[in-house]
Every structure is written in C-alpha cells, then in structure tokens.
Amino acid sequence: MLRSCPSGCCRHPMPSPSPHEQDPTAMASDWFVPGAQQPRFVADLPGLDERLGPDPRRVHPRLHSVVECEGPAVRIRLVEGQDSVAVTVAAISDGVLQVKIGADWDTTTRSQGSWPLLTPPSAPWPLDARLTGPGAVVDAGSARAEIAFEPFHIRVLDSSGRLLVEQQQHDAYATGSPRGIPLGYVEGVNGRVYADMLRSRPDEHYFGLGESSTEFDKRGQRAVSWTMDSYGVGSERSYKPVPFVYSTAGYGLLVNSGLPVSMDLAKASASSLGLAVEDDVLDYYILAGPQPRDVLRRYQELTSPTVLPPVWALGVWMSTGFLPQTQASVEAWLEQAVEHEFPVEVVHIDPYWMRFGCWSDLEWDREAFPDPRGMLARLRHAGIRTCLWINPYIGTDSEQFRHGAEHGYFLTDEHGQTWTGAVWGDDVDHSPVAIVDFTNPEATAWFQARLRRLLEDGVAVIKTDFGEGVPPDIRAHNGAGGLELHNVYPLLYNEAVADITEEVHGYRLVWARASYLGGQRHTAQWGGDTATTWEGMASTLRAGLSYAMSGYSFWSHDTGGFDGRPTPELFMRWAQFGFLSPLSRLHGTTSRIPWEWDERVFDTVKAMAILRYQLLPYIWSQAVTSVHDIAPLLRPAVFDEPTNHSAWIADGNYRLGEDLLVAPVRDEDGRLNAYLPHGEWIEWESHAVHTGPTFLQHIDDLHSDLPLLVRANSIVPTWDARHTPAEDFDNVVLQLWRPAQGTTTATIHGVHASTDVTITAVDGTIDVVLEGPLPLTRISVLAAAGPVSAITVNGRPWVPAGDTSWTAC
C-alpha cells in the first residue's frame, strides 16, 4: 500500500516499498561488472540473452526469391526453407542510403507511433534503382549501393567508386559458425531480434554513440542504446545514447529505432560491425562523407536541425545547489552576487522550490517561497533570469498525483493501474512517483498548463531533469509498451516543455539531462551527475567529445562536478574547462558559489567567468556558424582531421569553434593530453607560439597557467562587458592573432546581423574591410610576426592606442 498524507504533502516522507521496485541483483548484464554491487535503477534492461530466452531460433536466409524495383528502391525477399526476410535498399537523398530488414517491406519501427525519429525528404529521390542481371544498383548521388543476388551481398561506394562499407561475408569461427549475427533474425520468447553484420577494416575507427563517456575511440566497444540514470559518468551507462557512429572510412551509420539497439563495433570480432535491434525491423542508414561535417549534415537532415539558444543562455549559469532553499536564501544569494561583482546571467533553483515528497507537481512550497512572483521580478530587475528544476514524475504525496491518476494522466502497469515506483534510487528518500504519460494529449496539456503559470510569472527556462525511468513493462495511452516508449520518452518530455516555453517566451530552450536520437532540436543538454574527481572531469570531457561527434552543439556540465565537494585545485581547473564550454553552469550537491570558497579559488573562478563574457561575441558568432554549417561548437580533433591517427586518441582537448583550442588539465599533477593540429597556435595569456602537429603533455609545456590557445591568423571578436547584450553587441574589439601575409576573411555574426570581415596584411600594414554593421571600436594585433606600422578600416587610417591596440582617429 502507498502511504498517503492527509495534508497533501510531507516534507520528509518515508515511502513504503513499491511493488514495482526491481530486485537489484536482476540487473542489465550489458552494463555491469558481474558480482559487483549495483545501484538500483527502476528501468533496467535485462541482458539480450535473458530477453531472448533459452534456445532461440536463428534464421539467416541467403537465396533470393523475389526482386523488384520501385522508384529509388530495390526490394528483395531472401528465403531459407520456409523462412524469409524482406530487404529494402533505397536512396533517400544525396549521399543517404537506407537498408531495411524485416518480415515485410512496409514494416516500420514500433517506436514510430510514439515519436517519429526520422523525417526523410518529402520528395522522392529522382534516380531510379536498376537491375543489372546478377544484381542491382541503387544510386544516391554521392553514394551508391551495389547489390549482388547470389550470394546476397551489399556494398556501398562513394561517387568516385571508393568502397565505404560492405556486408561481412567471411567472419566465422573455425567451426564454421559466424562470430556475430549475419543478416536475418534471432527468434526468442519475446519476439525477433533483426540483425546484420558489416565489415570492419583493420584501420577503421568509430566515434559517436551519443553522450558516451567510455574511451573516445569506440572501436572495440559494444553499446546498447537504452537511456539510463547513469549515476555519474565513466561507464557504459548513458543519459543520452544515440545509435549513430562516424567511421574513419568516411561514412556515418544511423539506426532508426527507439527500441534497444546493439552496436558491436569490432568487439566480438575485430573484423565486423554488428547491428541488432529488438524491433519489427532493422532500419539503418549509410550517410556518405567523407568528412564528419558531411555526415553530420546528412544526419541532421534526417533527424532535426540544431536549435540556436537565445544569446543570454551563453552567459554564466549559477545554481544554489541540490540543497534545501528558501526565498530568503535565494535573495541573499542575489545580494552576494552583486556585492562580489560576479557576472551571472541565470540562477538555477533545484527541486527544493517544491515541497519534498511532492516532486515534481510544479507547485511552489509557499512556506519556503511565500512570494515567488516578486522574487522572480527582483531577480530579473537585477539582470538575472531564473531556471527551475523539474522532472516528469509526480510524488504520491501530492494532491496533483491524485488528480492525475483520476484522469488517466500517468503511465500504467500491465493491469491498467497507475504505475508508481522509486525512480530516485537509493540516494534520496522521496516518496514513490507516477510518470506523466506524454503520449496522452490531455496529460501533456495538463502538464503544460502547470508550466505555463510558472513561465508567465517570470521563470525563463526549465531544467528538464530525469526522464530515463520508463520501465520496460509499463503501458502508455497510445498503446505503446515500455520497451517501445523508453528511449523516445525523453524526447516527448523535452518537446512538451520546449513547446510551452516557445509559446510563452518565443524560444525553445530547455536544459535537459536525458535525450535520444534527434534531441538537438531541444537546444541544450548537460552531462548529468558527474563525480567531483579528476577522473570524473576527464570522463565528462570524453562524453562531450562523443556527443559532439553525434551531432550536438549546445552541451554543458556541472563545473566542479556534481556529487561531493571538489578540491580547490580541481574546482579551479574545472572552471577553466567549464567556462570555455559551449554552455557554462556551476552546480553540485555542495556549494559551487565561488565567494563561499577561499580567495584563491574565488579569484580564479571569477577571472574565468569574466573571460567568458569577454569572449561572448566570439562564442555567439561561432554558435551561429555551428548551426548554419553543421559543425559542433565543441569540436574534437577528429572532426577536423578524421584520417589522422593522432586525432583518434586526442580525448583531452577540443576546439571551441574554429579558432580557440582548450586543453583542460587532467589531474592534480598538471598533466595534459592536448593535440595541436597543423599550423601555429598561440597561448592566450603569454602569446607564446607552438607549431603543430604536436602533443602537449603537461601544463609546464605552456608558458602560462591557462590552457587556452588561439589559431594563428584568426579574427576573434571580443568586448569588455560582463553581461550578455540587451539587443546586440556593441564596442566590439577585433583581435587579430598573428596575421599572415595576404588576405584573410571571416564572418562575424551578431544577434541581429552579420558582418563580413576582410583583412589584408602586407609588410606591416593591415587593411580591414567591414561589410556589415559591426560596431567596431578597437583592433588589437597580438603575437604579430613583425611590427605593425599602419592600419586602415574601410579606407580610413586608425591610430595606435597602446602596444597592440589601434582605434579610429
């Protein structure tokens, strides 16, 4: 029985055990060390062998019985005795080929009814597939599939005839049995698992898989796409799995399914890439490169474009922590921020704005926050926006739980009763919760109406925490089971919040923890509950690099780590990483408020915050470019140099946009793993010049303590403000870093307009031409190879204003 509270809420409830809590020994074998004590997760997925049951039947047909061409597609039925599978190979758009394996040609993924993960072009590809006698050809422009019928085999080539990928034909044990699951299916007690095997060449490496904090190079790993409350980073569990990889052979591989997708990246066999999905169809796509930006462009055309956040979201976010809060404590924080002149754009309040035990009923705790609307107004008057924490669960102590249960707004168990369980695991003694059913339009409207009041009262943005906890055995309003709904549920949840935020405020910004394929449409995600350790920071960076290679730009993490209290040295080093990330937030289970630390920590963290605001014109311009050009804002080295072996192991640095390189310190001894690409790179503080390609292995390899470098011959816009612009950037300073002889161009994006900049440097003279409204007030020439004797801007001479600066006459 679930205990109820007559008053509608208890501040410190003691929940009775839920009948739906799982035995912690029955965990998913895909993620855990056998014999180790495991954290309890309400939506764990049993291992695949367990789900198939004993003695599954394996069907791998090779003979074709039916072949037909229909427009840009070839349809083949392969048979083996009385069994068969239907295979479709189709051209979807330029450079995009689809391979679909199921019982029938028209079968779609079971998650399609809850959330269509892909949106193929509305117009069919104009080139028809054609038969060639012993096979067929499907031409997708930049890629083509060549299909042989006897024996059946698919190979994909680029437009020059270079092989991108092909099905595996010769990977077996000495006994003759295959090392994986070839094209076909395995049938067990819970249905079929459709599969295919592709060839993995000896020098082929893979990157992506979503926010994966395992080794950056995914070759030799097996991943299962199942959103998890990861309880930290550094393991195979992921808040944001994405069944997508980029291969250094010059293609991308995307699986269209919301059900558990297994991708074996040369782990079971060094010769093969294995795909398997517990769905009615294995529907995968080959995306031609050769460059990662080519692949990611095609990936976003199929899924969703990245959504640009409002400019203020690129400022500093600061949390009051996962700690009890009151209106008085928040307003005291505001006074202290002003007193310490610490630049802040957004204050985040975690769940204690609601009554404990009633999370997340979206009702203010009126004892702790007697005048929330007034508080929000005072914060906004001080130039600070407010973010509130929510999750998609409602505690059984809340009157809103009873209302939602009466109206059928929650997911149910197999008997049609409201499902309740302990999604918080072992660390928070919260009452059991129900899960809002976003497949029910009425439930979504009810949840959004409750959010609307908060947003209209002055809340600027919602932190959409959790969303990973849909158990496999639940039932949804639309008829989906938990297996079909689990991965797409975070997308439904974030979409509901993004939609109502856009209705009220005109932007779709959410701050999300869980996501899945195509989640870049919801703008911003952060890396979840990281440990406050050096290993936690390194794992966080690996997760961010992998997420970037999966098509996401606006990512962040808890500066200093989430769980525990960082050492002063770790906090300062993490601040160098955090304030030079696409988005920046201070948050944790203990205080990350800088003025509550010693003077050395405060000064370091404040200096990094000021540096972020100084760089804001550059970061914003690069953010706009990342959306337009389909290039992640946080760029791993392999994104720019995918065939460079050194880039494959470069998991300790990234480029922030085109021109800045960040190399976070990895441990208390000052070690780095920083790969500098080809060309000259200049230290931000000391202006010392390094020539790549090379690795920097220790902070002592630099001439300053800040591991930030600038690409030579780059144009970096900055300003001196400590806030985001009300309308657009003004008083912009153009930093010209080691300008090269000849002409250099760049486009600088403001909030409302863009400016094309052309720099021509000849024998100490620099001519600057601006085509656009950039409000330029100063030019700084930094780390120049020789003296600068004259600068003109649009034909008008400027005069020196210091050692490196020039201004208008």
JSON list of C-alpha atoms in Angstrom, two decimals, residues 26 96 409 465 617 634 670 682 709 739:
[
{"chain": "A", "resi": 26, "resn": "ALA", "atom": "CA", "xyz": [18.44, -8.69, -11.68]},
{"chain": "A", "resi": 96, "resn": "VAL", "atom": "CA", "xyz": [21.95, 8.74, -47.95]},
{"chain": "A", "resi": 409, "resn": "TYR", "atom": "CA", "xyz": [-2.56, 11.15, -16.99]},
{"chain": "A", "resi": 465, "resn": "ASP", "atom": "CA", "xyz": [15.92, 16.53, -15.24]},
{"chain": "A", "resi": 617, "resn": "PRO", "atom": "CA", "xyz": [30.94, 37.94, -29.21]},
{"chain": "A", "resi": 634, "resn": "LEU", "atom": "CA", "xyz": [32.80, 21.85, -29.14]},
{"chain": "A", "resi": 670, "resn": "GLY", "atom": "CA", "xyz": [49.16, 19.10, -14.22]},
{"chain": "A", "resi": 682, "resn": "ILE", "atom": "CA", "xyz": [49.35, 30.96, -29.72]},
{"chain": "A", "resi": 709, "resn": "LEU", "atom": "CA", "xyz": [45.37, 28.67, -27.36]},
{"chain": "A", "resi": 739, "resn": "PRO", "atom": "CA", "xyz": [48.05, 37.85, -39.04]}
]
